[in-house]
CSV table of C-alpha atoms in Angstrom, one decimal:
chain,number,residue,atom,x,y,z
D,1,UNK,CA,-40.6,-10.7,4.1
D,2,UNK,CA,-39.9,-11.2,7.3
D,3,UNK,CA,-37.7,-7.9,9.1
D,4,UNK,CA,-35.0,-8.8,11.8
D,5,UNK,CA,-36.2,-10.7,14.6
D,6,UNK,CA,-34.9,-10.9,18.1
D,7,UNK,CA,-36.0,-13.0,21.3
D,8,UNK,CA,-36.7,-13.0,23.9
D,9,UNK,CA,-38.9,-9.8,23.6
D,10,UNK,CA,-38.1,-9.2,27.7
D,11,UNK,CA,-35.6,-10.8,30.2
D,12,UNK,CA,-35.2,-10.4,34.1
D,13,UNK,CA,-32.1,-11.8,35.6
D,14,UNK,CA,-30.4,-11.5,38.7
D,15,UNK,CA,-27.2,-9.9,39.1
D,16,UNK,CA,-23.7,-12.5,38.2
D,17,UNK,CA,-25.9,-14.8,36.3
D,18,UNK,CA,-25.3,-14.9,32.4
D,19,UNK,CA,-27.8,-14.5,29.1
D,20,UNK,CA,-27.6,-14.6,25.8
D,21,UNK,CA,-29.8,-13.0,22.9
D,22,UNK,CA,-30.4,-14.2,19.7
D,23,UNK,CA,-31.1,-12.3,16.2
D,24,UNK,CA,-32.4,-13.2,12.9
D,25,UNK,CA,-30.9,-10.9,10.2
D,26,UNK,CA,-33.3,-10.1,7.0
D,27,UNK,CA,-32.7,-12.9,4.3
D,28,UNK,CA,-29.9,-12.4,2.8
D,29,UNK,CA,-27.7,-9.2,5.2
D,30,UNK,CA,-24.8,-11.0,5.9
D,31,UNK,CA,-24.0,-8.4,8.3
D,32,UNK,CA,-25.6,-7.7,11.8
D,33,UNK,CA,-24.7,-5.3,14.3
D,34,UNK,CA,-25.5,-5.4,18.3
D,35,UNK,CA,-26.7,-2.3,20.0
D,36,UNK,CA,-27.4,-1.5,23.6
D,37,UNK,CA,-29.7,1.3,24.2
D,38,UNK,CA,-30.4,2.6,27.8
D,39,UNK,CA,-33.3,4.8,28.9
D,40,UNK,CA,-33.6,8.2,27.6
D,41,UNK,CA,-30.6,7.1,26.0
D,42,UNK,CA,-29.2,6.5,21.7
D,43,UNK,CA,-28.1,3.0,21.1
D,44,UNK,CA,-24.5,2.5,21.2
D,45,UNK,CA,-22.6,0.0,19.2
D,46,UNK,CA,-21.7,-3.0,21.1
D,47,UNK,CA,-20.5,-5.6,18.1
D,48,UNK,CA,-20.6,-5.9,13.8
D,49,UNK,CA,-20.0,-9.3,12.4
D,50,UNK,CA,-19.8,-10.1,9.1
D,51,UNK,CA,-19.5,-13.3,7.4
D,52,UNK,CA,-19.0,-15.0,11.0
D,53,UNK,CA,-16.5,-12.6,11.9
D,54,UNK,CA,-15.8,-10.1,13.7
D,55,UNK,CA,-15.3,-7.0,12.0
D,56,UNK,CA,-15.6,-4.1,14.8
D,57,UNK,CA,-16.0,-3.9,18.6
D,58,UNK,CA,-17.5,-0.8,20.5
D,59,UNK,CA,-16.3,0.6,24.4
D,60,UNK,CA,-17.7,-2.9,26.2
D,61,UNK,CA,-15.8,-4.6,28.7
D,62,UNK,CA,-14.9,-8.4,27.7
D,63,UNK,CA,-17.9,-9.6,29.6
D,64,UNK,CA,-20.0,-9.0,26.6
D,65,UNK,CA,-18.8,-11.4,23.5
D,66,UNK,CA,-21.2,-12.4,20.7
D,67,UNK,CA,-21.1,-14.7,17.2
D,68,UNK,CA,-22.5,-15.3,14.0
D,69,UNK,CA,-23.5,-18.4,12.6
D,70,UNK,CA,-23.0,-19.5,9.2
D,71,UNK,CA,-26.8,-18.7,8.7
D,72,UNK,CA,-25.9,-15.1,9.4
D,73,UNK,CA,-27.9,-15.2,12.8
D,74,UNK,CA,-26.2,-14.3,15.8
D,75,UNK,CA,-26.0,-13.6,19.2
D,76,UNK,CA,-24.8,-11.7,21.9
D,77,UNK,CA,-23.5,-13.1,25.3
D,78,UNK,CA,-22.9,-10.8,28.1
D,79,UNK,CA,-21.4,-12.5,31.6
D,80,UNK,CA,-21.4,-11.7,35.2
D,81,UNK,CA,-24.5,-9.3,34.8
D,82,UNK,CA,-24.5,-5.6,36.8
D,83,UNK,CA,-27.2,-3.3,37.4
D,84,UNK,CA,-26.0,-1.4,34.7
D,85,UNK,CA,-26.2,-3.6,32.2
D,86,UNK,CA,-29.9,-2.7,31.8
D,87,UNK,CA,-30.9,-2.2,28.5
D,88,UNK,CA,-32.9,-2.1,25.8
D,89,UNK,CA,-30.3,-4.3,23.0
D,90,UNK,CA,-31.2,-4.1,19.5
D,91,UNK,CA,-29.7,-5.9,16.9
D,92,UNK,CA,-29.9,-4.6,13.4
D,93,UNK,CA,-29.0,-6.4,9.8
D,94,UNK,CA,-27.7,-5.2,7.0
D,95,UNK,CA,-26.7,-6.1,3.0
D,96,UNK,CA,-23.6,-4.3,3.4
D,97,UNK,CA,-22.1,-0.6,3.3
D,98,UNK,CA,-24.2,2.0,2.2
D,99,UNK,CA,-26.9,0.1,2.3
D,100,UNK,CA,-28.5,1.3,5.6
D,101,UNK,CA,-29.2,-0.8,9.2
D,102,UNK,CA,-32.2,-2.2,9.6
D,103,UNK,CA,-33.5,-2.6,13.5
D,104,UNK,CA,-34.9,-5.4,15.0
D,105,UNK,CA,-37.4,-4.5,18.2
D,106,UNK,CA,-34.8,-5.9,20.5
D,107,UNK,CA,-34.8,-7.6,23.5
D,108,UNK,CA,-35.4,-5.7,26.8
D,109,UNK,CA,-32.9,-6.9,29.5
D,110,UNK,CA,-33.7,-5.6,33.5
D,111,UNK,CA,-31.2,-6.9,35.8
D,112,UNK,CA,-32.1,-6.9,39.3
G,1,UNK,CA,-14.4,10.5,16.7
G,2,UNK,CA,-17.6,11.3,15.1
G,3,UNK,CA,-20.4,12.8,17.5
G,4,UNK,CA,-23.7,14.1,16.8
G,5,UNK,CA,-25.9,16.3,18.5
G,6,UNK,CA,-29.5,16.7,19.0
G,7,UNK,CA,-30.0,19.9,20.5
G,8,UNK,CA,-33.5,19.7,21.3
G,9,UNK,CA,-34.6,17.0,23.9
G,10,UNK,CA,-38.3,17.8,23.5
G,11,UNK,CA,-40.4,19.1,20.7
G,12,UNK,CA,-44.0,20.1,21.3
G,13,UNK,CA,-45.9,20.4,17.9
G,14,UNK,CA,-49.6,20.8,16.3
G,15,UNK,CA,-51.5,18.3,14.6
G,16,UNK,CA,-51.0,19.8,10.6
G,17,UNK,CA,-48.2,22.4,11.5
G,18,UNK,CA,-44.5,22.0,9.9
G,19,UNK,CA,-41.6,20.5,11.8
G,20,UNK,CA,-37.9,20.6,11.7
G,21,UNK,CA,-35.7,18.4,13.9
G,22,UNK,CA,-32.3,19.9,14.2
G,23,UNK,CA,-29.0,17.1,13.7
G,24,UNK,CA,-24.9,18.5,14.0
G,25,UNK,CA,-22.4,15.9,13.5
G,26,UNK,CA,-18.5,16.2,13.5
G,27,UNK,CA,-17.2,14.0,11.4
G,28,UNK,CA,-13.8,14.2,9.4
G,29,UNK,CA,-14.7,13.0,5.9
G,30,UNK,CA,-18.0,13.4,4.0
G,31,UNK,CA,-20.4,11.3,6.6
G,32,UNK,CA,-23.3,8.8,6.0
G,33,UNK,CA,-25.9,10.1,8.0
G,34,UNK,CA,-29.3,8.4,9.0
G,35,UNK,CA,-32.4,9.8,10.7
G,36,UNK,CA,-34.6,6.6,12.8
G,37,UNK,CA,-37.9,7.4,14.2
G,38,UNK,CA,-38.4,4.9,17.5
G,39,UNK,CA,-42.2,4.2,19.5
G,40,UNK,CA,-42.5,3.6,22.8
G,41,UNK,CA,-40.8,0.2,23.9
G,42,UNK,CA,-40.0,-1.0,19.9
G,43,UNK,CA,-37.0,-0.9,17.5
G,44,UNK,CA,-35.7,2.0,15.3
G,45,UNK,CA,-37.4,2.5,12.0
G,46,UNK,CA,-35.1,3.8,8.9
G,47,UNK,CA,-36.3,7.2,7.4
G,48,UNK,CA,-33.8,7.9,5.3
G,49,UNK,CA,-30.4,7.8,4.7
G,50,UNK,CA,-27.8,10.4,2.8
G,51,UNK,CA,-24.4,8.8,1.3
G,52,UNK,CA,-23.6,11.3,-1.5
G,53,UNK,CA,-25.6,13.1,-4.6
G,54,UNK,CA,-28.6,15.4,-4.0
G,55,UNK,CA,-28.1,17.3,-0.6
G,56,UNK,CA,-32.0,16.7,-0.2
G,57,UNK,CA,-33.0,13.8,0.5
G,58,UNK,CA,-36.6,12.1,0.7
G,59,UNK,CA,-37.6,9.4,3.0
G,60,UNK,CA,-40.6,7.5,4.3
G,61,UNK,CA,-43.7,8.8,5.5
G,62,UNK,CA,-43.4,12.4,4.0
G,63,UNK,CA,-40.3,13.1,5.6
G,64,UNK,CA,-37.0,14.9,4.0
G,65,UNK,CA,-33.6,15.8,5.0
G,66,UNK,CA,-31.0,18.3,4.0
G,67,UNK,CA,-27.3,17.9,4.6
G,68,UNK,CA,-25.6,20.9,4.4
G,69,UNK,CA,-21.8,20.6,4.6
G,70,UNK,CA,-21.1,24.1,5.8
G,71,UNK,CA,-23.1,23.9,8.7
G,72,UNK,CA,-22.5,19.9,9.5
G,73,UNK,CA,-25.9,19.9,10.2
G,74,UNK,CA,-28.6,17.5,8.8
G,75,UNK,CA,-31.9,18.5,9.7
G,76,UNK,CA,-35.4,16.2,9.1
G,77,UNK,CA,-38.6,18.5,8.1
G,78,UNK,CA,-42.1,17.3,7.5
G,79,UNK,CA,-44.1,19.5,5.9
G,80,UNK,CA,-47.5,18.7,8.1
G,81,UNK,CA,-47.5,16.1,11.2
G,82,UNK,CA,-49.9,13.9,12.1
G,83,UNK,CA,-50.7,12.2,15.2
G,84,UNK,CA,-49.0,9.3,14.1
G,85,UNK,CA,-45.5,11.1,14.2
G,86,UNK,CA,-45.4,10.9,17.9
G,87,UNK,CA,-42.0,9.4,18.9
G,88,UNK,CA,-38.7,9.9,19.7
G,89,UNK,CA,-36.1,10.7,16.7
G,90,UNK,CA,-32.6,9.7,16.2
G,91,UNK,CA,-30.2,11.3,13.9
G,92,UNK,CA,-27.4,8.9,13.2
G,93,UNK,CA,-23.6,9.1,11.7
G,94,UNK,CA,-21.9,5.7,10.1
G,95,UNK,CA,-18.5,5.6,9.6
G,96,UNK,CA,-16.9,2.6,7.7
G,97,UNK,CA,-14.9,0.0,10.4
G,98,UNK,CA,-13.5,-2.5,7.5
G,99,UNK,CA,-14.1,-3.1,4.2
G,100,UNK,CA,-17.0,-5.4,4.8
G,101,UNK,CA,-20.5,-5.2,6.4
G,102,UNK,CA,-22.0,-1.9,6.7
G,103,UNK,CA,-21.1,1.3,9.0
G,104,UNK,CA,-21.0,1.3,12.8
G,105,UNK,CA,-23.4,4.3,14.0
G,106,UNK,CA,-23.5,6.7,16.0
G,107,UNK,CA,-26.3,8.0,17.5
G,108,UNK,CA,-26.9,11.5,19.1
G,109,UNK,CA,-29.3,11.2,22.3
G,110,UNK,CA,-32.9,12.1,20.6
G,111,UNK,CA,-35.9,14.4,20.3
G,112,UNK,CA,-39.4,13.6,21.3
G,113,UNK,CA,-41.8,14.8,19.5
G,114,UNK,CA,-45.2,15.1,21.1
G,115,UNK,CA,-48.2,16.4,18.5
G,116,UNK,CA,-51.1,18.0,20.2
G,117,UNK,CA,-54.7,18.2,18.8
């Protein structure tokens, strides 16, 4: 079976511009979190959707926004790029609570 | 707010020997706590996971964890590394956001672990 799957693998944009990353959740998780992990850093929890909405929202400014789709992909939108926004952003799936988050290998965004 | 700490940044361990990664968390009810194993440039792998029952619990590739409530700590041990074990490790606390989907983690900043021959 096929794991969670993100793309694009790696991304350059300039700073303003806008991008948006996509995930695949394992058949059948219905939910899938966003994660944004910077260098020598632990991810930290951007988004969780679950059955197409939104069920819990980290410390991120409104420039980042994200969806699901009634397939139970999703992905995550973040406007007006900075510097900062740099990351390594990993989206993990799940079948529900207690049932463990399962990482994708993420898509590695440099902003320049 | 749940935290977790990783006190050791960098871990520096034989090819064979033992190894313990030390986790605390704070957390105000009984946690869910995860340990992830991450190599260069990829995802994060699940070892294990502990909701409730048995304090020890086993995971993939020979690991095992203990949570011990007293001590809010929840350490990972492998018994005898192997090259392969080379990466950076996450300990991770979920905490429950709404009655659906699973728990939002929280992730304490990581230990490499570098085996030498």
């Amino acid at each position: 079976d096929a794991g969670v799957t993100q793309s694009p693998t790696h991304l350059i944009k300039t700073r303003g511009q806008h991008v948006t990353l996509r995930c695949s959740p394992i058949s059948g998780h219905k939910s899938v979190s966003w994660y944004q992990q910077v260098l020598g850093q632990g991810p930290q929890f951007i988004f969780q959707y679950y059955e197409k909405e939104e069920r819990g929202r980290g410390n991120f400014p409104d420039r980042f926004s994200a969806r699901q789709f009634p397939n139970y992909s999703s992905e995550l939108n973040v406007n007006a790029l900075l510097l900062g926004d740099s990351a390594l952003y990993l989206c993990a799936s799940s079948l529900g609570r207690g049932r463990g988050a399962f990482f994708g290998q993420g898509t590695r965004l440099t902003v320049v | 707010a749940q935290s977790v700490t990783q006190p050791d940044i960098h871990i520096t361990v034989s090819e064979g020997a033992s190894l313990e990664l030390r986790c605390n968390y704070s957390y105000g009810a009984t946690p869910y706590l995860f340990w992830y194993v991450q190599s260069p440039g990829q995802g994060l792998q699940l070892l294990l996971k502990y909701f409730s029952g048995d304090t020890l619990v086993q995971g993939i590739k020979g690991f095992e964890a203990e949570f011990k409530r007293s001590q809010s700590s929840f350490n990972l041990r492998k018994p005898s590394v192997h090259w392969s074990d080379a990466a950076e490790y996450f300990c991770a606390v979920g905490r429950s956001i709404s009655n659906f989907g699973n728990e939002k983690l929280t992730f304490g900043t990581g230990t490499r672990l570098t085996i030498i021959p």
